[in-house]
XYZ file of C-alpha atoms in Angstrom:
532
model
C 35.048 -70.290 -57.343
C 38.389 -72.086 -56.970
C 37.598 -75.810 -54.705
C 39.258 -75.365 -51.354
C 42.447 -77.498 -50.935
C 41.731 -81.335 -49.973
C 42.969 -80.312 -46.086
C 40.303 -78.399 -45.876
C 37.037 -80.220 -46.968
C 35.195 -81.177 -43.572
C 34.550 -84.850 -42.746
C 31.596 -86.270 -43.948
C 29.815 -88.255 -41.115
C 26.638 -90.568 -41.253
C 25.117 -93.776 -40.318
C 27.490 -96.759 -40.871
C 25.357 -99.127 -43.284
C 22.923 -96.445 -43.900
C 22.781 -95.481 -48.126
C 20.658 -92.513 -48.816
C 18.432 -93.379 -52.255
C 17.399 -90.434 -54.467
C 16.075 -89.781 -57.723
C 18.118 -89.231 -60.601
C 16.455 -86.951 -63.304
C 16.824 -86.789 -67.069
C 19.091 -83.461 -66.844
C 21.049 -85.086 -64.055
C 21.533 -88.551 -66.104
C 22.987 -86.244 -69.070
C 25.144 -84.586 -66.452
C 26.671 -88.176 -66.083
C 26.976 -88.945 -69.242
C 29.447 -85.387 -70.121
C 30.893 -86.572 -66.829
C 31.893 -90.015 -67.871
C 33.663 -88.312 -71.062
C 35.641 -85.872 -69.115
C 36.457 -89.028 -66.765
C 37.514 -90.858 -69.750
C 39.420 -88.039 -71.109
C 41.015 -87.568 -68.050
C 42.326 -91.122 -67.716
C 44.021 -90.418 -71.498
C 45.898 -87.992 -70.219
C 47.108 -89.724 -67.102
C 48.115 -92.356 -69.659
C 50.490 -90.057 -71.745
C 51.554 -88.222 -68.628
C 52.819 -91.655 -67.059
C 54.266 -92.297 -70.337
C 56.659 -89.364 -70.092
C 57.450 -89.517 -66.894
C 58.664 -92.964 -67.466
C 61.157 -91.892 -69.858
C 61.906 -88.292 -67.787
C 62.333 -90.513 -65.315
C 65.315 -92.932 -66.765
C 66.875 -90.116 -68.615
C 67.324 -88.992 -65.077
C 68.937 -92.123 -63.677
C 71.278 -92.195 -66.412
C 72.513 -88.671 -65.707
C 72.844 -89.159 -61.876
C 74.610 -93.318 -62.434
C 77.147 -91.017 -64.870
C 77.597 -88.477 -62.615
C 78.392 -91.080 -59.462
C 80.015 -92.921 -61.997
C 82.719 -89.789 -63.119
C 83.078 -89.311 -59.383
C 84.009 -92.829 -59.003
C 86.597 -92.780 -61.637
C 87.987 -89.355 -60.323
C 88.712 -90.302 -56.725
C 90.267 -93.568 -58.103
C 92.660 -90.882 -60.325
C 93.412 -88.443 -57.931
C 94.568 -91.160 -55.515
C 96.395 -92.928 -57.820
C 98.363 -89.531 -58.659
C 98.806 -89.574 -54.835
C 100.362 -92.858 -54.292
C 102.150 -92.228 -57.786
C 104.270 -89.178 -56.904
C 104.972 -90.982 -52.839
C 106.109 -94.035 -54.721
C 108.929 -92.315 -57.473
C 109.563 -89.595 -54.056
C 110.410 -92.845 -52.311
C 112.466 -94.327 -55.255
C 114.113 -91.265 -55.960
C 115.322 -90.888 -52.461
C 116.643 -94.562 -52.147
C 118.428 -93.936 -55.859
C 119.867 -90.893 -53.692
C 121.155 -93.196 -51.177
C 122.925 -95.849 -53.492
C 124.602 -93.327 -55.358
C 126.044 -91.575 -51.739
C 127.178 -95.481 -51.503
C 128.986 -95.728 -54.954
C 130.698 -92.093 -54.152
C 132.535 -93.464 -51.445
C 133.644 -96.894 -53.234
C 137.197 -97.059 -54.829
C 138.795 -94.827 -52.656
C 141.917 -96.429 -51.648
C 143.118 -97.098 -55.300
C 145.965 -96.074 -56.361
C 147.876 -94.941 -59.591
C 145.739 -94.997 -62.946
C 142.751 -96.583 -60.890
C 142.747 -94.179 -58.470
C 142.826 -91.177 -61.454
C 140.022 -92.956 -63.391
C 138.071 -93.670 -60.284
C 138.255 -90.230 -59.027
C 135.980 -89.088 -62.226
C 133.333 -91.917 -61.677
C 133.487 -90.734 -58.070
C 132.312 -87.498 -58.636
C 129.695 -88.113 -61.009
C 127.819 -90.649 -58.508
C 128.107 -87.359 -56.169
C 126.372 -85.388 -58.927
C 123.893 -88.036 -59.440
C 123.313 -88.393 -56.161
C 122.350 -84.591 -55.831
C 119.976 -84.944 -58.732
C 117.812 -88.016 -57.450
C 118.132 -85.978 -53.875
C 116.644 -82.896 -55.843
C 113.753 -84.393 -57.382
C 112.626 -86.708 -54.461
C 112.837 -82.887 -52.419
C 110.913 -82.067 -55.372
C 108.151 -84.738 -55.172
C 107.669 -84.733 -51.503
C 107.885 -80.400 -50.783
C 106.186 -79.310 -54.057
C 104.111 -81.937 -56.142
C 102.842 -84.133 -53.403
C 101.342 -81.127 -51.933
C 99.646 -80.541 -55.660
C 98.127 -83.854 -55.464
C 96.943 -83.924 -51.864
C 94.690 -80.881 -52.719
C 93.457 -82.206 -55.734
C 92.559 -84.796 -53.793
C 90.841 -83.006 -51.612
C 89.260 -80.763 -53.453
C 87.829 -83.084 -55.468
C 86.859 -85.424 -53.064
C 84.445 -82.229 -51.795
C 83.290 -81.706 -54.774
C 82.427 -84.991 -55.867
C 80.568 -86.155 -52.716
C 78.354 -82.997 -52.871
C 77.251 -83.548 -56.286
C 76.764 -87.192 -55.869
C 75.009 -86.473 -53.062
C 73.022 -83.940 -55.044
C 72.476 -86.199 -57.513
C 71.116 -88.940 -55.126
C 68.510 -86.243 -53.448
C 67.042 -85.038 -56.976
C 66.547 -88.881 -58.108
C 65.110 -89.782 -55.120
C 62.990 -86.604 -54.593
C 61.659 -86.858 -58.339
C 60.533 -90.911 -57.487
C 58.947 -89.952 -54.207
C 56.580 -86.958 -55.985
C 55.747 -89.645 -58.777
C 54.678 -92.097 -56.301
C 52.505 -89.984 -54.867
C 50.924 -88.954 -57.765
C 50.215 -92.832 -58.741
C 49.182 -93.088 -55.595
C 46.823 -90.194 -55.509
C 45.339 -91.739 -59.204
C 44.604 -95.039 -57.913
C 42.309 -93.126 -55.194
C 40.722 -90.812 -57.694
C 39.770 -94.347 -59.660
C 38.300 -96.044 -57.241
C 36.467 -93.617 -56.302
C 35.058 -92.920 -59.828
C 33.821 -96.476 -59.724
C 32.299 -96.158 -56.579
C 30.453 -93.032 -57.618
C 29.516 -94.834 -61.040
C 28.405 -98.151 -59.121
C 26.218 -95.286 -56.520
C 24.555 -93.666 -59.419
C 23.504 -97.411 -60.886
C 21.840 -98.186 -57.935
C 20.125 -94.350 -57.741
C 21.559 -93.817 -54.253
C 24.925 -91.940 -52.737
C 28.405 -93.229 -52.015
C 29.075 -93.970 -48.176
C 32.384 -92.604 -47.798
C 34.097 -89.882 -48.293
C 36.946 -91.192 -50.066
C 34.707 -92.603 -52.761
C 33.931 -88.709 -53.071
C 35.371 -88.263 -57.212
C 35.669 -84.424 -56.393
C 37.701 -84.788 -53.262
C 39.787 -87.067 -55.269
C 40.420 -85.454 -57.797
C 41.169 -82.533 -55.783
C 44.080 -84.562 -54.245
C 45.472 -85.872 -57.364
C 46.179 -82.337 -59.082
C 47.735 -81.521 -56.011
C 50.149 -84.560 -56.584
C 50.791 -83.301 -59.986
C 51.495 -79.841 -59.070
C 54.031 -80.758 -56.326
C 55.445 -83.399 -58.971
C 55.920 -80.477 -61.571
C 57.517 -78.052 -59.153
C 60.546 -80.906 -57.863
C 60.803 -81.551 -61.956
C 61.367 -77.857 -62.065
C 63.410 -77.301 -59.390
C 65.689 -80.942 -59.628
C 65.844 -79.761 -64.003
C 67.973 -76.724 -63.030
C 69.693 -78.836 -60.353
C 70.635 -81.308 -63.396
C 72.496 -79.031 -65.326
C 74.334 -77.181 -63.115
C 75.677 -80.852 -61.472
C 76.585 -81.863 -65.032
C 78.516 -78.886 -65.461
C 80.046 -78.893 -61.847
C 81.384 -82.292 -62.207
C 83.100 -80.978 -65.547
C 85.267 -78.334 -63.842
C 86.103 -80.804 -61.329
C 86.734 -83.160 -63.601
C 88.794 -81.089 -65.769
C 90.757 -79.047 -63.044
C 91.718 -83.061 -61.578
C 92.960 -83.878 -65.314
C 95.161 -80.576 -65.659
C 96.563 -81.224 -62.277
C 97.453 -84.512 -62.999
C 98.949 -83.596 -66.377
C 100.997 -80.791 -64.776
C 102.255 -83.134 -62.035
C 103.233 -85.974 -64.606
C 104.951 -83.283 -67.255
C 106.719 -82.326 -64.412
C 108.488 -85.639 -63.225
C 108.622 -87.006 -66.818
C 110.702 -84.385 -68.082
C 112.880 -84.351 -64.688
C 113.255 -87.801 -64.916
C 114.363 -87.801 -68.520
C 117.341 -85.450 -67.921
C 118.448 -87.446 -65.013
C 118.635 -90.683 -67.197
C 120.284 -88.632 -69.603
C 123.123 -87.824 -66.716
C 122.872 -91.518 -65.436
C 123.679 -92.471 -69.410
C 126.347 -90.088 -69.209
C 127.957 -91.231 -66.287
C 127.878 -94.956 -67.547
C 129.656 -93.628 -71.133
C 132.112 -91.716 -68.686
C 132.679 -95.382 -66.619
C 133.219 -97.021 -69.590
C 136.051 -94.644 -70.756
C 137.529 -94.351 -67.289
C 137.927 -98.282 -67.185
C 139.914 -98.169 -70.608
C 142.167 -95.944 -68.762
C 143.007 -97.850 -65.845
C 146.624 -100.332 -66.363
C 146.457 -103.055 -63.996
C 150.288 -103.636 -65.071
C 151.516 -100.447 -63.992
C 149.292 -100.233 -60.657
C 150.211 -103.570 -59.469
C 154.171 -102.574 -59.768
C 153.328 -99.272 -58.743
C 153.272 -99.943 -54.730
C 156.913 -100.947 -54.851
C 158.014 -97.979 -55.961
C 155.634 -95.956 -53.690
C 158.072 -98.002 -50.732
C 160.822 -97.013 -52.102
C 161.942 -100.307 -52.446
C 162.268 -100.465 -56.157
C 165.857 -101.023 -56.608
C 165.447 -104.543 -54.718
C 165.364 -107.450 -57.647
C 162.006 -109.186 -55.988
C 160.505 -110.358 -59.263
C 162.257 -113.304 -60.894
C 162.675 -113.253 -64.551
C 162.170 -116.493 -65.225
C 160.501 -117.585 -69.180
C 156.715 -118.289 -68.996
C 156.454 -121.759 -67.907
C 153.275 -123.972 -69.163
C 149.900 -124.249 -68.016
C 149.942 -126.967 -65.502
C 147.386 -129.303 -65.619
C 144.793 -128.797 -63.328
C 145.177 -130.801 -60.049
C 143.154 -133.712 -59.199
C 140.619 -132.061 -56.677
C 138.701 -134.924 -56.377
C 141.126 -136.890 -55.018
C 142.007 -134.340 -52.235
C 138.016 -134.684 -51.212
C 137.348 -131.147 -53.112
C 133.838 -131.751 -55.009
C 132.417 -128.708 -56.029
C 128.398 -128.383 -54.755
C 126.097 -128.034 -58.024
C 124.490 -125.168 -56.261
C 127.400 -123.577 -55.871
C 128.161 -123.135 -59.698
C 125.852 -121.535 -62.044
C 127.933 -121.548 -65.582
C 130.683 -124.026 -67.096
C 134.113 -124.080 -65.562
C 135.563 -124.309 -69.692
C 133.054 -122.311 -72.052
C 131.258 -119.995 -68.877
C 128.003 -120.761 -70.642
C 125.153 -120.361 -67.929
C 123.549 -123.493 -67.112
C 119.805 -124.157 -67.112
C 116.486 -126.424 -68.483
C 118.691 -127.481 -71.642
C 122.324 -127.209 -70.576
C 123.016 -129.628 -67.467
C 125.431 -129.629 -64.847
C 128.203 -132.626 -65.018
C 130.901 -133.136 -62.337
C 134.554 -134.072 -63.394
C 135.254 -137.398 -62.211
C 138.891 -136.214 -61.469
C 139.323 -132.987 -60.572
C 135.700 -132.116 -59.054
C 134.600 -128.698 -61.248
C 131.371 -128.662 -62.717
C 130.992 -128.791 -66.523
C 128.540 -128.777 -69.174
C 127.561 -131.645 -71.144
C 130.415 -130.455 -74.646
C 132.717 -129.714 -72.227
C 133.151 -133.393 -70.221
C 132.039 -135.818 -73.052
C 134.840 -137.884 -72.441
C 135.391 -140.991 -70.847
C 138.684 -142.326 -69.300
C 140.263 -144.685 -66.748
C 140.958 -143.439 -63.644
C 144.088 -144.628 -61.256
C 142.900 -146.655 -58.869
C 143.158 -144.430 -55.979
C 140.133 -142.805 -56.989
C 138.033 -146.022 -56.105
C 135.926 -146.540 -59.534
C 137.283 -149.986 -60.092
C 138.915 -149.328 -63.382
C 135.626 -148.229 -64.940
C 135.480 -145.439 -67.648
C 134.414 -142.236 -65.564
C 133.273 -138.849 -67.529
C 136.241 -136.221 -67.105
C 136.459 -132.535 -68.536
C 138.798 -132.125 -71.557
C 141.743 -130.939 -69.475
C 141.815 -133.669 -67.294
C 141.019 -136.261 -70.124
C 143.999 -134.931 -71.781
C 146.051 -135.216 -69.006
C 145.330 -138.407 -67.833
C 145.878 -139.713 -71.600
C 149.820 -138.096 -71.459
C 150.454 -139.710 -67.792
C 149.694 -142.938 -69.743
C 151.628 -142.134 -72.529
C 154.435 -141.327 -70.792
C 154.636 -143.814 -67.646
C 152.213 -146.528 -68.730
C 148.597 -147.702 -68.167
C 149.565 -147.838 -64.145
C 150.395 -144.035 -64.292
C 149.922 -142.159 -60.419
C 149.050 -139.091 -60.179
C 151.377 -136.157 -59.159
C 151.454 -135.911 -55.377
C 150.582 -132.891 -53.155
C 151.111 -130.925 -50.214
C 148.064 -132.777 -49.086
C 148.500 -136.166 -50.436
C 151.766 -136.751 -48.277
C 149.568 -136.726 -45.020
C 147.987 -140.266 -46.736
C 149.292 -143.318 -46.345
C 147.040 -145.640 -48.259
C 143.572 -145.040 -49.675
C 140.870 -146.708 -51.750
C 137.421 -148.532 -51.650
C 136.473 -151.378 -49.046
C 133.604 -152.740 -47.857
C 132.007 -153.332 -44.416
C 131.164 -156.713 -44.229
C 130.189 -157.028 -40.286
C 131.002 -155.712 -36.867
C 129.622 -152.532 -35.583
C 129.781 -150.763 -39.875
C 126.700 -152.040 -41.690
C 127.106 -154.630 -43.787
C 126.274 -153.905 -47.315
C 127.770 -156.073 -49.810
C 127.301 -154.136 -52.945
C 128.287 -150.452 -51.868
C 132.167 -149.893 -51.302
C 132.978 -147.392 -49.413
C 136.468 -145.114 -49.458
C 138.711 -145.437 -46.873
C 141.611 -143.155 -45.686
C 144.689 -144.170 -43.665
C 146.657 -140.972 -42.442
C 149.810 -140.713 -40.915
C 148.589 -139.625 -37.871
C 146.952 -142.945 -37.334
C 143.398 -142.851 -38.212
C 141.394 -144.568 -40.345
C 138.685 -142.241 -41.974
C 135.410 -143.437 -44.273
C 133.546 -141.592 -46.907
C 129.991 -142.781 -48.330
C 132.053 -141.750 -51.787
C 135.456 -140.640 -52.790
C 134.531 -137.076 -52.884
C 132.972 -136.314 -49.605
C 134.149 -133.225 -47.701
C 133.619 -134.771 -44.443
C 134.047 -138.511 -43.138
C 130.988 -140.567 -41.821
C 133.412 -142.218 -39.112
C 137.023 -142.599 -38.000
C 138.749 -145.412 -36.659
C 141.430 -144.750 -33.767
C 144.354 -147.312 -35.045
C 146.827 -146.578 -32.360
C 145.210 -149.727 -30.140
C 143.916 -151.355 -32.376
C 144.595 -154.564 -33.468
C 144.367 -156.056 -37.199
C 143.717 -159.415 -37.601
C 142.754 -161.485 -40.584
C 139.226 -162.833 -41.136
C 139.061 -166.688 -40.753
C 136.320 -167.502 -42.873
C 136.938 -164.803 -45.852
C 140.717 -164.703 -47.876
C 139.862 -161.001 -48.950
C 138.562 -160.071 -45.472
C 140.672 -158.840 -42.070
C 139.106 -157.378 -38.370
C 139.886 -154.157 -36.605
C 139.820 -154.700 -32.997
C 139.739 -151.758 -30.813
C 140.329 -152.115 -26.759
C 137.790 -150.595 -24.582
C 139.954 -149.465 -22.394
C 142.827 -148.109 -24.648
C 143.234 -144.454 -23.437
C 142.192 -142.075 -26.947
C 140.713 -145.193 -28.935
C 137.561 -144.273 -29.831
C 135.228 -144.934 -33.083
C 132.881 -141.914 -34.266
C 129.989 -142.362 -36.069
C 127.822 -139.420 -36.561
C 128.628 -137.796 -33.452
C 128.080 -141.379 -31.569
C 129.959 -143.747 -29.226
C 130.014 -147.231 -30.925
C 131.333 -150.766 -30.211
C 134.968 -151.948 -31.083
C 134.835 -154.333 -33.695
C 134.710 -154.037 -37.400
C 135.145 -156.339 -40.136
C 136.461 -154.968 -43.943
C 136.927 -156.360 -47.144
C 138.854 -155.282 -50.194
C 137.387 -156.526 -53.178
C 140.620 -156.420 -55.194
C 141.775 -159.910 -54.034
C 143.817 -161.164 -51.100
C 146.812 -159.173 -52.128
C 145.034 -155.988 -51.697
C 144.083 -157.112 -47.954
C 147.253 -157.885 -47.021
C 148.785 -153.901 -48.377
C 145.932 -152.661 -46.075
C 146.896 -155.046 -43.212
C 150.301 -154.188 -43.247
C 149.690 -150.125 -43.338
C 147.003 -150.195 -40.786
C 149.174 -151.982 -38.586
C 151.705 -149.566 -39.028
C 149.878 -147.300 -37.487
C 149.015 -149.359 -34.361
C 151.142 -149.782 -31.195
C 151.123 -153.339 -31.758
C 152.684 -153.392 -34.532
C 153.640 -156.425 -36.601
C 153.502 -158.753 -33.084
C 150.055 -158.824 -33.266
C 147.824 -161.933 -32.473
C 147.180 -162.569 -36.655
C 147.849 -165.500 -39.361
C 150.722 -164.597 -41.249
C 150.788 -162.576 -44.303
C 151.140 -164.235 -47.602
């Protein structure tokens, strides 16, 4: 008869301590021998059978890591096809928006503009409609295609990971009881084989080899049935997670075809439109548009243009010396050649007429008038000016002014000084530029380009004295109490005395004297040694 199930074996119960003896016959010893070979033969197979399920065992593992590992890699795909088609819906719609922007640009041109601009006008409107169509496109039609992918797959791969997780799992629980259920059935072979030694009976009943035993098939038998069941369970996951798989990639294809091939015949049309530009803009005659207007007015029998013979380039003004100096990051290529500046092509300022130049295009070195306050030293200059500066002293001499302007006539007298004391800090070694103007100031600038002065001098009561203890020196007294005298120093209120030298000689001081004092309401009957 079959042995009852291991639940069902009654407790053994005796005297704790207490180990029956007996006698062991001859037929009973031989009984123990056969039994010690089936024992034996019993642990070969447990062997082999943990061999095998050692390998069953990783050949499952790798199955369920690729399996969570395809998953892994599809939800990554189907929500990068997600944020894919969002992004180009959002990019088409802005392109939408710029081109609605461009339609409406131009429209107040006139004549051969107005009929060229008129075709570039309407293709931005066609554009426009495209890159409206296929963001409408994106958002009503393929986004929707890629949200359920997305969430179709998403269901499908969490239930066969989760699948997968349950049969690995599962399968390691039954084999752990099965090594655990082996372990008992050795032990309590020992304990039956150190009993029969000593000719008496084991004490408990899990040291019973039948019981044991019992209990280990059982393990193997529930092992075998999750191996059955979780072996089906393997396929069919494998070949789940390849429709999913594959329904994800045809999606994503279909979606991708899709905007690829919309996309191409809109940059086709945007090609189009920028061939149709470029012919419009041959088309357009500045000439004839810019005359146009007069006749539109109906004042074209008036003789408003001069016909006078082309006169010659003039040479470009000195906009340095009307306090015009160009900022460096203001300019970004070569006032001459237009060649873009950068790492190996520097930015150089014109010495004379401010503009900012590369290094071939002001090589050249001249001498400046002295109104421009470099002391007769050779200053770098652009070709244009060079040139000009070269045919001023050709034609009137090495003391050769430049032309005046609109501007210059507000100057009376300017060049460099230096503030030796008083309320300006002394410093020797630094002239500074100085500005008389005919209104009766007298303005200072750290250099001769500087848009805006560091201080101004009130001159109308002030009086201008010469310096006792220096030939090339003279004072600027201002009264406290003169009504509108006032000296401004970067936004301050300072004291009234001041002390400048020229550093051109005695001769220099007394043309500064004299126009500074032209300016005040002293005049010449000022308190001051007299003038050589």
């Amino acid at each position: 008869p079959s042995p009852a199930p291991a639940s069902a074996v009654p407790a053994t119960y005796s005297s704790p301590g207490v180990r029956p003896t007996r006698i062991i016959s001859e037929e009973e010893r031989e009984a123990l021998k056969v039994l010690g070979e089936q024992r034996e033969k019993l642990k070969a197979e447990y062997n082999s059978r943990r061999v095998v399920g050692e390998a069953e065992k990783m050949v499952e593992e790798k199955v369920a890591a690729a399996l969570q590992g395809r998953a892994s890699v599809g939800m990554h795909g189907v929500k990068d096809l997600l944020a894919f088609v969002k992004g180009n819906a959002d990019m088409e719609d802005a392109a939408a928006k710029y081109y609605t922007r461009f339609a409406s640009l131009f429209g107040n041109e006139t004549g051969t503009a107005n009929d060229a601009l008129l075709g570039y006008s309407s293709s931005c409107k066609s554009l426009q409609k495209l890159h409206a169509d296929l963001s409408n496109t994106l958002t009503s039609v393929e986004l929707k295609r890629a949200e359920e992918s997305l969430a179709a797959f998403d269901d499908g791969a969490k239930k066969v990971s989760g699948t997968a997780t349950t049969m690995v799992n599962d399968l390691q629980s039954a084999r752990d009881k099965v090594e655990k259920a082996y372990q008992a059935q050795e032990k309590a072979w020992a304990d039956s084989e150190e009993a029969d030694k000593q000719s008496t009976r084991v004490a408990s009943v899990d040291s019973d080899p039948w019981l044991q035993g019992l209990r280990y098939q059982t393990a193997v038998k529930a092992l075998e049935t999750v191996q059955a069941t979780h072996g089906s369970d393997l396929g069919r996951l494998c070949s789940e997670m390849k429709a999913h798989d594959l329904k994800r990639l045809e999606t994503m294809k279909s979606v991708l075809r899709s905007y690829a091939e919309a996309r191409r015949n809109l940059l086709q049309k945007e090609l189009q439109n920028a061939e149709e530009l470029c012919g419009m803009i041959e088309r357009i005659e500045p000439q004839s548009d810019s005359q146009g207007f007069l006749a539109a007015a109906d004042i074209s029998d008036l003789d408003l243009v001069k016909k006078e013979e082309p006169a010659e380039a003039a040479a470009p003004q000195a906009a340095a010396s009307l306090g015009v100096w160009i900022p460096d990051e203001a300019v970004r290529h070569c006032n001459k050649c237009q060649m873009a500046f950068g790492m190996m092509r520097r930015k150089h300022h014109c010495r004379r007429c401010g503009h900012v130049f590369c290094d071939k295009c002001s090589s050249r070195t001249v001498v400046l008038p002295q109104s421009f306050g470099f002391n007769q030293q050779p200053q770098r200059v652009c070709d244009a000016c060079a040139d000009t500066v070269q045919q001023m002293g050709a034609e009137g001499g090495a003391k050769a002014t430049e032309p005046e302007s609109g501007q210059s006539l507000e100057v009376l007298k300017e060049g460099p000084l230096i503030k030796k004391g008083g309320m300006l800090k002394a410093n020797p070694n630094k002239p500074r530029h100085f500005v008389v103007t005919r209104a009766g100031f007298l303005h200072y600038f750290d250099s001769k380009f500087d848009p805006t002065p560091k201080g101004s001098i009130c001159l109308h009561y002030a009086k201008i004295t010469l310096a006792d203890d220096d030939a090339c020196a003279f004072n600027i007294d201002v009264e406290e109490s003169a009504q509108g005298g006032f000296f401004a120093l970067r936004q301050k209120m300072a004291k009234t005395k001041f002390i400048l030298r020229s550093n051109l000689g005695s001769n220099e001081r007394d043309s500064w004297v004299r126009m500074l004092r032209t300016c005040s309401n002293f005049g010449d009957g000022q308190p001051a040694a007299a003038l050589g």
